[in-house]
Amino acid sequence: MSDTHAQTVSYVRETMLAPQDPPRSQTGAVKWVHENLFSGWINTGLTLISLLVIFWLVSGISPWLLNSVWRAGSLSECRAILDGTSGACFAVIVDRWHQLLFGFYPPALYWRPVLALLLLFVALAPVLFTGLPRRMLAFSALYPFIGYHLIWGGSLWFPVTALMGFGVGALAYLLMRKLNNLAAIFAAILAPVLWWVFAAGPLDSALYSIMPLGLDFVRSDRIGGFLISMIVGVSAISLSLPLGILLALGRQSDMVFIKTVCVVFIEFIRGVPLITLLLFASLLLNFFLPPGTSFDLILRVIIMLTFFASAYMAEVIRGGLAALPKGQYEAADALGLDYWKAQRLIIMPQALKISIPGIVNTFIGMFKDTTLLVFIAILEPLALANAIRADTNWNGIYWELFIFIGALFFIFCFGMSRYSMYLERKLKTDHR
């Protein structure tokens, strides 16, 4: 452009403008509120109605919560302190929190379940977060035996002999692998079962007679509250995922026998209510065991919950496998990978990534389903709440106990939900 033409055009700048911040309406909280709450007349109307409902709920509940009594020995004493005004009697939580958390576990031994819970987080850390040293996975593998001994106590050699069963299974697999892979898998499953049924008990007794090491034994009927919910929930969650993966793979197998067994198992478990399986574990399972066999009720419940969750987990993972394009399977074949390497390196990681929301949803539902244990006389939190309300001191109290129990369940379930969102963001490979 010539100098003469530049002088005749008044709107052409000869200097650069300094950078400026975007308008406040296009950034931060103002932008979020505009886009999500007041983006149109329908959205605006729903937002205003929701605010009115929230205001009505808060205005009705907040005086009851703010006028709470935390120090009292009975419901009648709470009412005397309130003197006719509306207010919550959270003194029941202060008075019975130990029962809601530990059931009738001996108070002098509370340090054992607390230590088991702390070690649980240490064991889960390398599984849930990849930034930690992989050597910690060895402790994660040993934790079930450590946690069992801390909570139940008894002979130290019992979890040791149980752990030896897995070594027997690995040895059987190595010996049979030279003959046939399928026979090796069956041997790896059958050998530990035979070890636990016939050898673990006598060996435990023999070792304990030689070197009596262990902690004071706590009977299962003394364990209750959120402690039993954590034991059953975490155990079933940990066991159902690998079993669900195997069932999903078995359902897609070309081997007729394995596919039939997996289909029958999945469809039968999914077609039966959970409470039926729990009643079977509580009342009928002992009839199928040899006379004189002592099979702990909590262990029976863990097995049934694991079977129930694994059937649903198998369908969730099968959906992830079905969502993968056929090219992924062809790519694994083109690389010359065998079936298990293809599943481990290419197919299963992608299927699990797709299935994360469904997997976590199954975990959350299973953890909440531990409240059904009330129907088979296990002292989970709701059963203990009923027992507390049956006490003459607290007869007639309702909401305070249920609010406390619901808050604890919400904390655990919300934590699982947030972790699933973190995992989805971490594994996200596209840039949308």
Short mmCIF file of C-alpha atoms in Angstrom, two decimals:
data_model
loop_
_atom_site.label_atom_id
_atom_site.label_comp_id
_atom_site.label_asym_id
_atom_site.label_seq_id
_atom_site.Cartn_x
_atom_site.Cartn_y
_atom_site.Cartn_z
CA MET A 1 0.00 0.00 0.00
CA SER A 2 1.44 3.43 -0.93
CA ASP A 3 2.02 6.20 1.63
CA THR A 4 -0.53 8.47 -0.10
CA HIS A 5 -3.26 5.78 0.05
CA ALA A 6 -2.42 5.01 3.72
CA GLN A 7 -2.92 8.67 4.63
CA THR A 8 -6.37 8.77 3.00
CA VAL A 9 -7.66 5.65 4.84
CA SER A 10 -8.45 6.80 8.37
CA TYR A 11 -9.23 3.38 9.94
CA VAL A 12 -5.89 1.68 9.24
CA ARG A 13 -3.72 1.45 12.35
CA GLU A 14 0.03 1.82 12.15
CA THR A 15 0.71 0.31 15.64
CA MET A 16 -0.23 -3.03 17.25
CA LEU A 17 -2.85 -3.16 19.99
CA ALA A 18 -1.75 -4.43 23.39
CA PRO A 19 -3.26 -7.85 24.35
CA GLN A 20 -6.34 -7.61 26.55
CA ASP A 21 -8.12 -10.07 28.81
CA PRO A 22 -11.35 -11.58 27.46
CA PRO A 23 -14.63 -10.14 28.79
CA ARG A 24 -15.66 -11.43 32.19
CA SER A 25 -18.85 -12.80 30.72
CA GLN A 26 -16.80 -15.21 28.62
CA THR A 27 -14.56 -16.67 31.35
CA GLY A 28 -14.74 -18.25 34.77
CA ALA A 29 -17.82 -18.75 36.87
CA VAL A 30 -19.90 -16.18 34.97
CA LYS A 31 -19.48 -18.10 31.72
CA TRP A 32 -20.26 -21.44 33.41
CA VAL A 33 -23.42 -20.07 35.03
CA HIS A 34 -24.60 -18.55 31.76
CA GLU A 35 -23.95 -21.70 29.70
CA ASN A 36 -25.25 -24.24 32.21
CA LEU A 37 -27.95 -22.49 34.21
CA PHE A 38 -29.34 -19.60 32.16
CA SER A 39 -28.65 -20.56 28.54
CA GLY A 40 -32.33 -20.37 27.52
CA TRP A 41 -35.79 -19.73 28.89
CA ILE A 42 -36.40 -23.45 29.64
CA ASN A 43 -33.04 -23.82 31.36
CA THR A 44 -33.61 -20.59 33.28
CA GLY A 45 -37.05 -21.72 34.45
CA LEU A 46 -35.74 -25.10 35.61
CA THR A 47 -32.88 -23.39 37.43
CA LEU A 48 -35.24 -21.06 39.29
CA ILE A 49 -37.57 -23.93 40.23
CA SER A 50 -34.61 -25.96 41.47
CA LEU A 51 -33.38 -23.05 43.56
CA LEU A 52 -36.83 -22.68 45.12
CA VAL A 53 -36.94 -26.41 45.97
CA ILE A 54 -33.43 -26.27 47.47
CA PHE A 55 -34.37 -23.19 49.50
CA TRP A 56 -37.53 -24.93 50.76
CA LEU A 57 -35.57 -28.06 51.78
CA VAL A 58 -32.75 -26.13 53.44
CA SER A 59 -35.12 -23.79 55.29
CA GLY A 60 -37.00 -26.82 56.64
CA ILE A 61 -34.02 -29.02 57.57
CA SER A 62 -31.41 -26.50 58.70
CA PRO A 63 -33.21 -25.46 61.95
CA TRP A 64 -33.51 -29.15 62.88
CA LEU A 65 -29.79 -29.74 62.20
CA LEU A 66 -28.56 -26.50 63.77
CA ASN A 67 -30.51 -27.19 66.96
CA SER A 68 -28.79 -30.55 67.50
CA VAL A 69 -28.03 -32.21 70.83
CA TRP A 70 -24.70 -34.03 70.96
CA ARG A 71 -24.41 -34.82 74.66
CA ALA A 72 -27.16 -36.94 76.19
CA GLY A 73 -27.59 -40.45 77.54
CA SER A 74 -31.01 -41.22 76.07
CA LEU A 75 -33.70 -39.90 73.75
CA SER A 76 -35.78 -38.69 76.68
CA GLU A 77 -32.81 -36.66 77.93
CA CYS A 78 -32.42 -35.17 74.43
CA ARG A 79 -36.07 -34.13 74.44
CA ALA A 80 -35.69 -32.60 77.88
CA ILE A 81 -32.74 -30.53 76.63
CA LEU A 82 -34.65 -29.42 73.52
CA ASP A 83 -37.62 -28.47 75.73
CA GLY A 84 -40.25 -28.83 73.02
CA THR A 85 -38.25 -27.26 70.19
CA SER A 86 -37.39 -29.12 67.02
CA GLY A 87 -33.86 -30.53 66.89
CA ALA A 88 -31.76 -33.56 66.05
CA CYS A 89 -30.52 -35.92 68.73
CA PHE A 90 -27.08 -36.82 67.42
CA ALA A 91 -26.11 -37.89 70.92
CA VAL A 92 -27.01 -41.40 69.80
CA ILE A 93 -24.07 -41.28 67.36
CA VAL A 94 -21.70 -40.13 70.10
CA ASP A 95 -23.00 -42.86 72.38
CA ARG A 96 -23.02 -45.75 69.86
CA TRP A 97 -20.50 -44.83 67.14
CA HIS A 98 -18.25 -47.74 68.10
CA GLN A 99 -21.07 -50.21 67.46
CA LEU A 100 -21.96 -48.64 64.12
CA LEU A 101 -18.33 -48.89 63.01
CA PHE A 102 -17.10 -52.13 64.62
CA GLY A 103 -20.19 -54.02 65.77
CA PHE A 104 -19.39 -55.97 68.94
CA TYR A 105 -15.67 -56.22 68.23
CA PRO A 106 -13.71 -56.14 71.55
CA PRO A 107 -12.94 -52.47 72.30
CA ALA A 108 -9.42 -53.29 73.49
CA LEU A 109 -8.67 -54.65 69.99
CA TYR A 110 -9.99 -51.74 67.91
CA TRP A 111 -6.42 -51.03 66.82
CA ARG A 112 -6.45 -54.19 64.72
CA PRO A 113 -9.26 -53.29 62.27
CA VAL A 114 -8.03 -49.68 62.18
CA LEU A 115 -4.54 -50.88 61.24
CA ALA A 116 -6.07 -53.25 58.68
CA LEU A 117 -7.94 -50.32 57.11
CA LEU A 118 -4.80 -48.18 56.93
CA LEU A 119 -2.84 -51.03 55.36
CA LEU A 120 -5.70 -51.50 52.88
CA PHE A 121 -5.07 -48.02 51.50
CA VAL A 122 -1.36 -48.79 51.27
CA ALA A 123 -2.14 -52.01 49.38
CA LEU A 124 -4.57 -50.28 47.00
CA ALA A 125 -2.26 -47.35 46.23
CA PRO A 126 0.03 -49.11 43.67
CA VAL A 127 -3.01 -50.73 42.05
CA LEU A 128 -4.94 -47.48 41.63
CA PHE A 129 -2.07 -45.07 40.90
CA THR A 130 0.68 -45.85 38.41
CA GLY A 131 3.20 -43.33 39.74
CA LEU A 132 4.10 -45.47 42.74
CA PRO A 133 6.86 -48.12 42.71
CA ARG A 134 5.70 -51.42 41.22
CA ARG A 135 7.51 -53.27 44.00
CA MET A 136 4.64 -52.29 46.29
CA LEU A 137 2.43 -54.73 44.38
CA ALA A 138 4.05 -57.54 46.35
CA PHE A 139 2.52 -56.08 49.52
CA SER A 140 -0.81 -55.72 47.68
CA ALA A 141 -0.76 -59.45 46.93
CA LEU A 142 0.04 -60.31 50.55
CA TYR A 143 -2.46 -57.89 52.09
CA PRO A 144 -5.53 -60.22 52.07
CA PHE A 145 -3.68 -62.62 54.35
CA ILE A 146 -2.35 -59.81 56.57
CA GLY A 147 -5.77 -58.16 56.80
CA TYR A 148 -7.47 -61.45 57.65
CA HIS A 149 -5.04 -62.17 60.47
CA LEU A 150 -5.36 -58.65 61.90
CA ILE A 151 -9.17 -58.76 61.97
CA TRP A 152 -9.84 -62.37 62.97
CA GLY A 153 -6.57 -63.24 64.68
CA GLY A 154 -5.96 -66.83 65.68
CA SER A 155 -3.02 -68.86 64.48
CA LEU A 156 -0.44 -67.02 62.40
CA TRP A 157 0.12 -70.21 60.43
CA PHE A 158 -3.44 -70.30 59.06
CA PRO A 159 -2.96 -67.46 56.52
CA VAL A 160 0.54 -68.81 55.80
CA THR A 161 -0.79 -72.25 54.87
CA ALA A 162 -3.59 -70.61 52.85
CA LEU A 163 -0.96 -68.61 50.94
CA MET A 164 0.97 -71.80 50.27
CA GLY A 165 -2.05 -73.06 48.32
CA PHE A 166 -1.36 -70.54 45.57
CA GLY A 167 2.20 -71.76 45.39
CA VAL A 168 0.88 -75.31 44.97
CA GLY A 169 -1.38 -74.10 42.15
CA ALA A 170 1.52 -72.36 40.38
CA LEU A 171 3.65 -75.50 40.69
CA ALA A 172 0.84 -77.67 39.28
CA TYR A 173 0.47 -75.27 36.34
CA LEU A 174 4.18 -75.41 35.52
CA LEU A 175 4.22 -79.19 35.66
CA MET A 176 1.12 -79.66 33.50
CA ARG A 177 1.92 -76.93 30.98
CA LYS A 178 4.29 -79.26 29.15
CA LEU A 179 1.39 -81.63 28.46
CA ASN A 180 -1.54 -79.34 27.65
CA ASN A 181 -2.46 -75.71 28.36
CA LEU A 182 -6.08 -76.52 29.20
CA ALA A 183 -5.02 -79.30 31.56
CA ALA A 184 -2.54 -76.90 33.17
CA ILE A 185 -5.32 -74.37 33.83
CA PHE A 186 -7.55 -77.00 35.45
CA ALA A 187 -4.61 -78.25 37.53
CA ALA A 188 -3.83 -74.70 38.67
CA ILE A 189 -7.44 -74.37 39.89
CA LEU A 190 -7.89 -77.84 41.37
CA ALA A 191 -4.57 -78.15 43.20
CA PRO A 192 -5.09 -75.15 45.55
CA VAL A 193 -8.65 -76.31 46.35
CA LEU A 194 -7.42 -79.76 47.30
CA TRP A 195 -4.62 -78.21 49.34
CA TRP A 196 -7.00 -75.96 51.28
CA VAL A 197 -9.52 -78.76 51.89
CA PHE A 198 -7.17 -81.57 52.93
CA ALA A 199 -3.71 -80.20 53.79
CA ALA A 200 -3.94 -76.61 55.03
CA GLY A 201 -5.80 -77.41 58.27
CA PRO A 202 -3.57 -80.26 59.50
CA LEU A 203 -0.42 -78.35 58.57
CA ASP A 204 -1.69 -75.26 60.42
CA SER A 205 -2.35 -77.35 63.56
CA ALA A 206 1.06 -79.00 63.34
CA LEU A 207 2.94 -75.73 62.92
CA TYR A 208 0.96 -74.04 65.71
CA SER A 209 1.73 -76.92 68.09
CA ILE A 210 5.44 -76.47 67.36
CA MET A 211 5.48 -72.65 67.38
CA PRO A 212 2.27 -71.08 68.81
CA LEU A 213 2.31 -67.66 67.16
CA GLY A 214 -0.77 -65.50 66.58
CA LEU A 215 -3.25 -62.94 67.90
CA ASP A 216 -6.32 -63.31 70.09
CA PHE A 217 -9.09 -64.91 68.04
CA VAL A 218 -12.27 -62.88 67.39
CA ARG A 219 -15.40 -64.78 66.34
CA SER A 220 -17.19 -63.70 63.19
CA ASP A 221 -20.42 -62.94 65.06
CA ARG A 222 -18.54 -60.21 66.95
CA ILE A 223 -17.69 -58.38 63.72
CA GLY A 224 -20.29 -55.92 62.46
CA GLY A 225 -21.07 -52.37 61.43
CA PHE A 226 -19.11 -50.73 58.66
CA LEU A 227 -16.27 -53.11 59.39
CA ILE A 228 -18.27 -56.02 57.98
CA SER A 229 -19.45 -53.89 55.04
CA MET A 230 -15.84 -53.03 54.21
CA ILE A 231 -14.68 -56.65 54.55
CA VAL A 232 -17.43 -58.07 52.36
CA GLY A 233 -17.49 -55.19 49.88
CA VAL A 234 -13.75 -54.89 49.30
CA SER A 235 -13.30 -58.66 49.10
CA ALA A 236 -16.12 -59.09 46.57
CA ILE A 237 -14.92 -56.13 44.52
CA SER A 238 -11.35 -57.42 44.40
CA LEU A 239 -12.37 -60.95 43.42
CA SER A 240 -15.23 -60.19 41.03
CA LEU A 241 -13.17 -58.20 38.51
CA PRO A 242 -10.69 -60.96 37.52
CA LEU A 243 -13.44 -63.59 37.66
CA GLY A 244 -15.68 -61.38 35.51
CA ILE A 245 -12.88 -61.00 32.93
CA LEU A 246 -12.46 -64.78 32.73
CA LEU A 247 -16.22 -65.29 32.40
CA ALA A 248 -16.44 -62.70 29.63
CA LEU A 249 -13.60 -64.35 27.73
CA GLY A 250 -15.12 -67.78 28.33
CA ARG A 251 -18.48 -66.64 26.97
CA GLN A 252 -16.77 -65.59 23.73
CA SER A 253 -14.64 -68.74 23.55
CA ASP A 254 -14.83 -71.16 20.63
CA MET A 255 -14.57 -74.13 23.03
CA VAL A 256 -18.12 -75.38 23.47
CA PHE A 257 -17.71 -76.74 27.00
CA ILE A 258 -16.12 -73.60 28.44
CA LYS A 259 -18.60 -71.33 26.64
CA THR A 260 -21.57 -73.37 27.88
CA VAL A 261 -20.36 -73.35 31.48
CA CYS A 262 -19.81 -69.58 31.42
CA VAL A 263 -23.18 -68.85 29.77
CA VAL A 264 -25.08 -71.06 32.22
CA PHE A 265 -23.28 -69.51 35.22
CA ILE A 266 -23.85 -65.92 34.08
CA GLU A 267 -27.49 -66.36 33.13
CA PHE A 268 -28.32 -68.32 36.27
CA ILE A 269 -26.71 -65.81 38.63
CA ARG A 270 -28.25 -62.83 36.83
CA GLY A 271 -31.66 -64.48 36.90
CA VAL A 272 -31.70 -65.06 40.68
CA PRO A 273 -32.22 -62.24 43.23
CA LEU A 274 -29.23 -61.51 45.44
CA ILE A 275 -31.23 -62.09 48.61
CA THR A 276 -31.91 -65.65 47.39
CA LEU A 277 -28.19 -66.31 47.03
CA LEU A 278 -27.53 -64.85 50.48
CA LEU A 279 -30.21 -67.06 52.04
CA PHE A 280 -28.69 -70.04 50.24
CA ALA A 281 -25.27 -69.16 51.65
CA SER A 282 -26.70 -68.72 55.13
CA LEU A 283 -29.10 -71.66 55.40
CA LEU A 284 -28.57 -74.27 52.69
CA LEU A 285 -24.88 -74.29 51.79
CA ASN A 286 -23.90 -76.29 54.86
CA PHE A 287 -26.13 -79.17 53.72
CA PHE A 288 -23.83 -79.70 50.72
CA LEU A 289 -20.66 -79.85 52.83
CA PRO A 290 -19.22 -82.93 54.57
CA PRO A 291 -20.55 -83.55 58.11
CA GLY A 292 -18.67 -81.62 60.76
CA THR A 293 -17.34 -79.05 58.27
CA SER A 294 -17.20 -75.52 59.69
CA PHE A 295 -17.60 -72.94 56.92
CA ASP A 296 -17.59 -69.38 58.22
CA LEU A 297 -20.75 -67.44 57.35
CA ILE A 298 -18.84 -64.32 56.30
CA LEU A 299 -16.72 -66.37 53.90
CA ARG A 300 -19.88 -67.93 52.45
CA VAL A 301 -21.38 -64.46 51.94
CA ILE A 302 -18.19 -63.19 50.27
CA ILE A 303 -18.26 -66.13 47.85
CA MET A 304 -21.91 -65.55 46.93
CA LEU A 305 -21.47 -61.79 46.52
CA THR A 306 -18.40 -62.42 44.38
CA PHE A 307 -20.33 -64.80 42.12
CA PHE A 308 -23.21 -62.33 41.88
CA ALA A 309 -20.99 -59.36 41.01
CA SER A 310 -18.77 -61.34 38.62
CA ALA A 311 -21.79 -62.35 36.50
CA TYR A 312 -22.73 -58.69 36.01
CA MET A 313 -19.08 -57.75 35.58
CA ALA A 314 -18.74 -60.33 32.81
CA GLU A 315 -21.56 -58.71 30.84
CA VAL A 316 -20.10 -55.23 31.34
CA ILE A 317 -16.70 -56.38 30.06
CA ARG A 318 -18.31 -58.34 27.20
CA GLY A 319 -19.91 -55.07 26.12
CA GLY A 320 -16.45 -53.48 26.08
CA LEU A 321 -15.09 -56.36 24.00
CA ALA A 322 -18.00 -56.08 21.56
CA ALA A 323 -17.37 -52.34 21.15
CA LEU A 324 -13.84 -52.89 19.84
CA PRO A 325 -13.52 -52.77 16.05
CA LYS A 326 -12.59 -55.99 14.29
CA GLY A 327 -9.36 -54.38 13.14
CA GLN A 328 -7.92 -54.61 16.65
CA TYR A 329 -8.22 -58.40 16.59
CA GLU A 330 -6.76 -58.51 13.08
CA ALA A 331 -3.86 -56.30 14.18
CA ALA A 332 -3.07 -58.71 17.02
CA ASP A 333 -3.09 -61.62 14.55
CA ALA A 334 -0.88 -59.69 12.15
CA LEU A 335 1.69 -59.18 14.91
CA GLY A 336 1.81 -62.92 15.47
CA LEU A 337 0.55 -62.74 19.06
CA ASP A 338 -1.06 -65.76 20.64
CA TYR A 339 -4.49 -65.53 22.30
CA TRP A 340 -3.36 -64.58 25.80
CA LYS A 341 -0.75 -62.05 24.66
CA ALA A 342 -3.27 -60.44 22.33
CA GLN A 343 -5.77 -60.16 25.19
CA ARG A 344 -3.19 -58.83 27.65
CA LEU A 345 -1.47 -56.30 25.37
CA ILE A 346 -4.12 -55.14 22.89
CA ILE A 347 -7.70 -56.29 23.42
CA MET A 348 -8.36 -56.30 27.16
CA PRO A 349 -6.78 -52.88 28.01
CA GLN A 350 -9.05 -51.20 25.45
CA ALA A 351 -12.12 -53.17 26.54
CA LEU A 352 -11.54 -52.29 30.20
CA LYS A 353 -11.07 -48.64 29.30
CA ILE A 354 -14.42 -48.60 27.51
CA SER A 355 -16.07 -50.46 30.40
CA ILE A 356 -14.83 -48.25 33.25
CA PRO A 357 -18.21 -46.54 33.94
CA GLY A 358 -20.06 -49.87 33.99
CA ILE A 359 -17.40 -51.53 36.14
CA VAL A 360 -17.46 -48.78 38.75
CA ASN A 361 -21.25 -48.72 38.69
CA THR A 362 -21.24 -52.46 39.47
CA PHE A 363 -18.76 -51.89 42.30
CA ILE A 364 -20.88 -49.13 43.84
CA GLY A 365 -24.05 -51.18 43.59
CA MET A 366 -22.36 -54.17 45.17
CA PHE A 367 -21.00 -52.12 48.06
CA LYS A 368 -24.47 -50.75 48.78
CA ASP A 369 -25.93 -54.26 48.52
CA THR A 370 -23.99 -55.23 51.65
CA THR A 371 -26.96 -53.76 53.55
CA LEU A 372 -28.92 -56.86 52.48
CA LEU A 373 -26.87 -58.82 54.99
CA VAL A 374 -29.39 -57.67 57.57
CA PHE A 375 -31.73 -60.41 56.30
CA ILE A 376 -29.30 -63.20 57.21
CA ALA A 377 -28.57 -61.97 60.76
CA ILE A 378 -25.20 -60.35 60.02
CA LEU A 379 -24.73 -57.18 62.03
CA GLU A 380 -24.16 -54.69 59.21
CA PRO A 381 -24.94 -50.98 59.89
CA LEU A 382 -28.71 -51.18 59.36
CA ALA A 383 -28.99 -54.24 61.60
CA LEU A 384 -27.09 -52.40 64.33
CA ALA A 385 -29.31 -49.35 63.85
CA ASN A 386 -32.34 -51.57 64.49
CA ALA A 387 -30.63 -53.02 67.57
CA ILE A 388 -29.84 -49.54 68.90
CA ARG A 389 -33.42 -48.37 68.35
CA ALA A 390 -34.63 -51.43 70.26
CA ASP A 391 -32.78 -50.19 73.34
CA THR A 392 -35.13 -48.45 75.75
CA ASN A 393 -32.76 -45.48 75.95
CA TRP A 394 -33.00 -44.83 72.21
CA ASN A 395 -36.39 -46.28 71.35
CA GLY A 396 -38.09 -43.96 68.86
CA ILE A 397 -35.01 -42.44 67.20
CA TYR A 398 -34.77 -42.79 63.42
CA TRP A 399 -33.33 -40.09 61.22
CA GLU A 400 -30.10 -39.47 63.09
CA LEU A 401 -28.91 -43.06 62.71
CA PHE A 402 -29.89 -43.28 59.05
CA ILE A 403 -28.27 -39.92 58.24
CA PHE A 404 -24.99 -41.11 59.76
CA ILE A 405 -25.11 -44.45 57.93
CA GLY A 406 -26.08 -42.81 54.64
CA ALA A 407 -23.27 -40.26 54.96
CA LEU A 408 -20.65 -42.97 55.42
CA PHE A 409 -21.95 -44.96 52.45
CA PHE A 410 -21.99 -41.76 50.38
CA ILE A 411 -18.35 -41.04 51.22
CA PHE A 412 -17.18 -44.45 50.01
CA CYS A 413 -19.39 -44.54 46.91
CA PHE A 414 -18.60 -40.93 45.95
CA GLY A 415 -14.88 -41.72 46.31
CA MET A 416 -15.21 -44.64 43.89
CA SER A 417 -17.12 -42.44 41.45
CA ARG A 418 -14.51 -39.69 41.53
CA TYR A 419 -11.70 -42.20 41.03
CA SER A 420 -13.44 -43.59 37.94
CA MET A 421 -13.66 -40.07 36.51
CA TYR A 422 -9.96 -39.54 37.24
CA LEU A 423 -9.12 -42.83 35.53
CA GLU A 424 -11.21 -41.97 32.47
CA ARG A 425 -9.42 -38.61 32.11
CA LYS A 426 -6.04 -40.27 32.55
CA LEU A 427 -6.70 -42.94 29.91
CA LYS A 428 -8.31 -40.58 27.45
CA THR A 429 -6.28 -40.73 24.24
CA ASP A 430 -8.35 -38.52 21.94
CA HIS A 431 -8.30 -34.72 22.09
CA ARG A 432 -11.96 -33.88 21.85
#
